[in-house]
JSON list of C-alpha atoms and ligand atoms in Angstrom, two decimals:
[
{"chain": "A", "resi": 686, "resn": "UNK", "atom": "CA", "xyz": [-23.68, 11.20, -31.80]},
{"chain": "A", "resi": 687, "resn": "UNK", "atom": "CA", "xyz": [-22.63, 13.05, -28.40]},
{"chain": "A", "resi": 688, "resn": "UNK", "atom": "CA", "xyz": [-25.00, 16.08, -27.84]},
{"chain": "A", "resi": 689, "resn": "UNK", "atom": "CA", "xyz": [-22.88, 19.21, -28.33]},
{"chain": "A", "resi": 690, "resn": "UNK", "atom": "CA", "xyz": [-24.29, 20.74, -25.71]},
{"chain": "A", "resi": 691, "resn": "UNK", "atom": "CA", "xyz": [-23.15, 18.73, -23.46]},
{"chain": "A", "resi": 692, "resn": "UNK", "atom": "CA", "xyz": [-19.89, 17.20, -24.41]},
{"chain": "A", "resi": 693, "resn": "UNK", "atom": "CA", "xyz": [-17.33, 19.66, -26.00]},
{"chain": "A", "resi": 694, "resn": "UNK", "atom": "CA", "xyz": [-17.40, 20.28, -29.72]},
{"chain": "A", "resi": 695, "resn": "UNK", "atom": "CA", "xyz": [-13.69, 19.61, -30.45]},
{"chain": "A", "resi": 696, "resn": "UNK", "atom": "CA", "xyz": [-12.45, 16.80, -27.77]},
{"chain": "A", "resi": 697, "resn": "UNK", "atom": "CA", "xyz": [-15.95, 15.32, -27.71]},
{"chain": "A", "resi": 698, "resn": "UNK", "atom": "CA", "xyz": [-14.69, 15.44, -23.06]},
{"chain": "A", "resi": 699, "resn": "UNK", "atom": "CA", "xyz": [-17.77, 15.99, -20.67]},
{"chain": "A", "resi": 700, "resn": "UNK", "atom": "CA", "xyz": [-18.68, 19.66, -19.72]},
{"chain": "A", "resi": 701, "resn": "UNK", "atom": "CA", "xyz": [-21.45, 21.28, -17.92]},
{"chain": "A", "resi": 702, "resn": "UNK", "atom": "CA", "xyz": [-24.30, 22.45, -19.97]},
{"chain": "A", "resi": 703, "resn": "UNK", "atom": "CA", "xyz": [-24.48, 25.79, -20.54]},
{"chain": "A", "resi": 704, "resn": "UNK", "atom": "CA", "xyz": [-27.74, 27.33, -22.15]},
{"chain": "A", "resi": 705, "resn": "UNK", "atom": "CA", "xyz": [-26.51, 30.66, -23.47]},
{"chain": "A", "resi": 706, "resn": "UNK", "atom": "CA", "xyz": [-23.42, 29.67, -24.91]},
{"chain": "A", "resi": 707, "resn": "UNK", "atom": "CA", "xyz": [-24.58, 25.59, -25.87]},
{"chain": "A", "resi": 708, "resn": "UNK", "atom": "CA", "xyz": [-21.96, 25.22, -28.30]},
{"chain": "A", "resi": 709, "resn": "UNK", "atom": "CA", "xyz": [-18.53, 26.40, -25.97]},
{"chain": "A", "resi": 710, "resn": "UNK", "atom": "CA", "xyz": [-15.34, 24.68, -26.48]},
{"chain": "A", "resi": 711, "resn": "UNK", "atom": "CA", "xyz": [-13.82, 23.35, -23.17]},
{"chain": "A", "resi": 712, "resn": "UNK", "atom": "CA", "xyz": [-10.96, 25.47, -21.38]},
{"chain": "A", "resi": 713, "resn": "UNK", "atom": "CA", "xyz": [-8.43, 22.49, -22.48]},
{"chain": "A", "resi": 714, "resn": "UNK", "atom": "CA", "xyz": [-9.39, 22.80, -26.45]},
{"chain": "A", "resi": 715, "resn": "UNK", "atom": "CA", "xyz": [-9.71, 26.85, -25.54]},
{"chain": "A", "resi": 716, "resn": "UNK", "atom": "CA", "xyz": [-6.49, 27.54, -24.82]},
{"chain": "A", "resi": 717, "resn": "UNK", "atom": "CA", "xyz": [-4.75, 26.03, -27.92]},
{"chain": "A", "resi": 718, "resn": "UNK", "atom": "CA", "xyz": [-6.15, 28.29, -30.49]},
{"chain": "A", "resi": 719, "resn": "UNK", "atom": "CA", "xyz": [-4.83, 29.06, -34.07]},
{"chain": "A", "resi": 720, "resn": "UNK", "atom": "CA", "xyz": [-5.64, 30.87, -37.37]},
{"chain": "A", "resi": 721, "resn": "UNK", "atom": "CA", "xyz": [-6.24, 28.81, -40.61]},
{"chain": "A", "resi": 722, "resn": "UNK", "atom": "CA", "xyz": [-2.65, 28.35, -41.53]},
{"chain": "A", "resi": 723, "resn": "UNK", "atom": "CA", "xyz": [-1.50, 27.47, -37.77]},
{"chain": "A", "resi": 724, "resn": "UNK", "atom": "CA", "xyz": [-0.49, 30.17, -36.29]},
{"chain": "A", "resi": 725, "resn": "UNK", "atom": "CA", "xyz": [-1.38, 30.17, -32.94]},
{"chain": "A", "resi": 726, "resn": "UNK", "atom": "CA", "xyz": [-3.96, 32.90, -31.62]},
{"chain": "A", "resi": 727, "resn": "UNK", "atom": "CA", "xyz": [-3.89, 34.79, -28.02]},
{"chain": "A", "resi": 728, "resn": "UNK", "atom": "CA", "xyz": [-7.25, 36.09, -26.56]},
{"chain": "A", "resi": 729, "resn": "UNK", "atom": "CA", "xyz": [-6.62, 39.50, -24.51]},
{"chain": "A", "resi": 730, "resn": "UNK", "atom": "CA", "xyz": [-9.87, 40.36, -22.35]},
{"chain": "A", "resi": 731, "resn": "UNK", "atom": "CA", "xyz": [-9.78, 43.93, -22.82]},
{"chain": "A", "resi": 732, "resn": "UNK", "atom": "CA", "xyz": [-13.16, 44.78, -21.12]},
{"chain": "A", "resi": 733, "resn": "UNK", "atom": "CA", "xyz": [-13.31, 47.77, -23.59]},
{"chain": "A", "resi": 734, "resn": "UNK", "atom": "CA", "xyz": [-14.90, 47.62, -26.65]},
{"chain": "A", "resi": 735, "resn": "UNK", "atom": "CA", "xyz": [-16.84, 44.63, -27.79]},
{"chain": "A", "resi": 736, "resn": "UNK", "atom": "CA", "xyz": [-14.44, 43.04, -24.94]},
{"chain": "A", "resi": 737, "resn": "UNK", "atom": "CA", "xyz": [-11.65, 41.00, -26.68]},
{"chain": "A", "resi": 738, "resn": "UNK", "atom": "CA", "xyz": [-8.58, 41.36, -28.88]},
{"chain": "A", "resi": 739, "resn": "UNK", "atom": "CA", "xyz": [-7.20, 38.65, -30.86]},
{"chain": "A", "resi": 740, "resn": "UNK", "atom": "CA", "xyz": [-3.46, 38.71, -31.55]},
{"chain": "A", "resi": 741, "resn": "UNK", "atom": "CA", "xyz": [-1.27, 36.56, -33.29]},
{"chain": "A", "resi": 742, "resn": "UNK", "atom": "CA", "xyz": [1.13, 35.00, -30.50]},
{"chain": "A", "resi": 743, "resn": "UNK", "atom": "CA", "xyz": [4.33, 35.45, -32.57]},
{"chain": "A", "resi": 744, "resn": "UNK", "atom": "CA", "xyz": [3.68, 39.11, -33.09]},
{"chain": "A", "resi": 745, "resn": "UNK", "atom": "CA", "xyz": [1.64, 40.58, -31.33]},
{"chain": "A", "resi": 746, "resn": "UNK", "atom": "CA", "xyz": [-0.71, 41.95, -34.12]},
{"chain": "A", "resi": 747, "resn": "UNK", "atom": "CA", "xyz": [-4.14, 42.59, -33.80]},
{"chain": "A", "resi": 748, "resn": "UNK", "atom": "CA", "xyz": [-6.49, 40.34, -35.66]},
{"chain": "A", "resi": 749, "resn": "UNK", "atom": "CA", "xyz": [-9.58, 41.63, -37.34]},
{"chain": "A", "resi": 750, "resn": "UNK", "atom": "CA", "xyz": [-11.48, 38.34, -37.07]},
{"chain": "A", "resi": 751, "resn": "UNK", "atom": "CA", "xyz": [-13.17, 36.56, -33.76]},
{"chain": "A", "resi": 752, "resn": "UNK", "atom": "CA", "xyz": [-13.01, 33.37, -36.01]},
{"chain": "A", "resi": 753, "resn": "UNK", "atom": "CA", "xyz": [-10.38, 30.85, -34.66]},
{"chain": "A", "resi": 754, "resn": "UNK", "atom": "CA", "xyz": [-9.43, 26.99, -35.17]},
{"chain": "A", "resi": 755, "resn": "UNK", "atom": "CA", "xyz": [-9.94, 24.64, -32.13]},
{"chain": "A", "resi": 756, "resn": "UNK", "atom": "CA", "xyz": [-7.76, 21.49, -33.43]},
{"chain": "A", "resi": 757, "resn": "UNK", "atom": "CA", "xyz": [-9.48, 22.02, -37.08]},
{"chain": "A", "resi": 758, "resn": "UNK", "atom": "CA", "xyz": [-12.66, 22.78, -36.11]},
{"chain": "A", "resi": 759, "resn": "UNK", "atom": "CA", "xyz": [-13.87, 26.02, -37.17]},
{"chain": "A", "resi": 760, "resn": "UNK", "atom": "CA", "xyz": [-14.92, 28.37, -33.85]},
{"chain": "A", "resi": 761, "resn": "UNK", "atom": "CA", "xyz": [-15.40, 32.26, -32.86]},
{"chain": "A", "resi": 762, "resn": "UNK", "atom": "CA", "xyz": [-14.25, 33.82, -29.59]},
{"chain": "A", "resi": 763, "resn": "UNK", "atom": "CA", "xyz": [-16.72, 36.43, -27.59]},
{"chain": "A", "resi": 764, "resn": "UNK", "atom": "CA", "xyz": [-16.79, 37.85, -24.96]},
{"chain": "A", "resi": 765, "resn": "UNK", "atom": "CA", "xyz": [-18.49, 36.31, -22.33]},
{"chain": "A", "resi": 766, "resn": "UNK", "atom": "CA", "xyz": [-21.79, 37.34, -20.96]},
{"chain": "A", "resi": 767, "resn": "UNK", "atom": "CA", "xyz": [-20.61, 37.62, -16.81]},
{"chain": "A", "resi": 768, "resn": "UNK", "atom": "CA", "xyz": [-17.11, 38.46, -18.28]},
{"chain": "A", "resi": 769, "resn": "UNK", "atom": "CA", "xyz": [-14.30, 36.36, -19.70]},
{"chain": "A", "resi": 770, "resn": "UNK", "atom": "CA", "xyz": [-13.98, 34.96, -23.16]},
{"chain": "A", "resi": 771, "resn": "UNK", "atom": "CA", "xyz": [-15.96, 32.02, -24.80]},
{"chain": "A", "resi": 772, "resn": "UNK", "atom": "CA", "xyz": [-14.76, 30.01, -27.56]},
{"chain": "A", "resi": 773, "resn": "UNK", "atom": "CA", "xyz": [-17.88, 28.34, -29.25]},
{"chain": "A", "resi": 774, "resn": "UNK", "atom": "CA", "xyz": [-18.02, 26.37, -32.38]},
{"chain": "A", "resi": 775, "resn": "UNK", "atom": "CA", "xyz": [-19.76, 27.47, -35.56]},
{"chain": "A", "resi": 776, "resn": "UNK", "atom": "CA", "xyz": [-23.06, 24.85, -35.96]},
{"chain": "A", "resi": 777, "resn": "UNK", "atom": "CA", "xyz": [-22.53, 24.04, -39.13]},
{"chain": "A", "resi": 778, "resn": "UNK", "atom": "CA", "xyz": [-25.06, 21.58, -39.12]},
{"chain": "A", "resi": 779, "resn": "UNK", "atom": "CA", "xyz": [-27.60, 24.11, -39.52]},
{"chain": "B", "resi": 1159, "resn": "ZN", "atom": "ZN1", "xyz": [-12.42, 20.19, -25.54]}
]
């Protein structure tokens, strides 16, 4: 088993360890991001607010949830502590 902190939840690739946020998908897995039927999912920084919008690509609508699919895996988006978004997996181990 590849520690999850240190290799990224959904492509199981290398990434650098990062304490706050120990569970952040990679920026390769992050920007291919859907809802559960497929739809895929943009991430708008807004720096506003709690910081991000979520919209459907297609549209343009706003979605109410920060929950997102990373290649089947179930993840949430936030914003970022320094700025930016982070896409972390849910540990569902727990
Ligand atoms: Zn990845």
């Amino acid at each position: 088993m590849k520690d999850p902190g240190l290799h990224c939840p959904v492509c199981g690739s290398e990434k650098r360890e990062n304490k706050r946020y120990p569970l952040y998908v990679c920026a390769t897995c992050s920007a291919n991001i859907e809802d559960e039927s497929g739809r895929q999912l943009a991430i708008t920084n807004t720096h506003e607010g709690d910081g991000i919008v979520i919209t459907y690509a297609d549209t343009g609508e706003e979605r109410k949830s920060r929950e997102c699919i990373v290649q089947g895996i179930r993840c949430f988006a936030r914003q970022a502590h320094f700025g930016g978004v982070v896409i972390q997996a849910f540990d569902e181990k727990k």
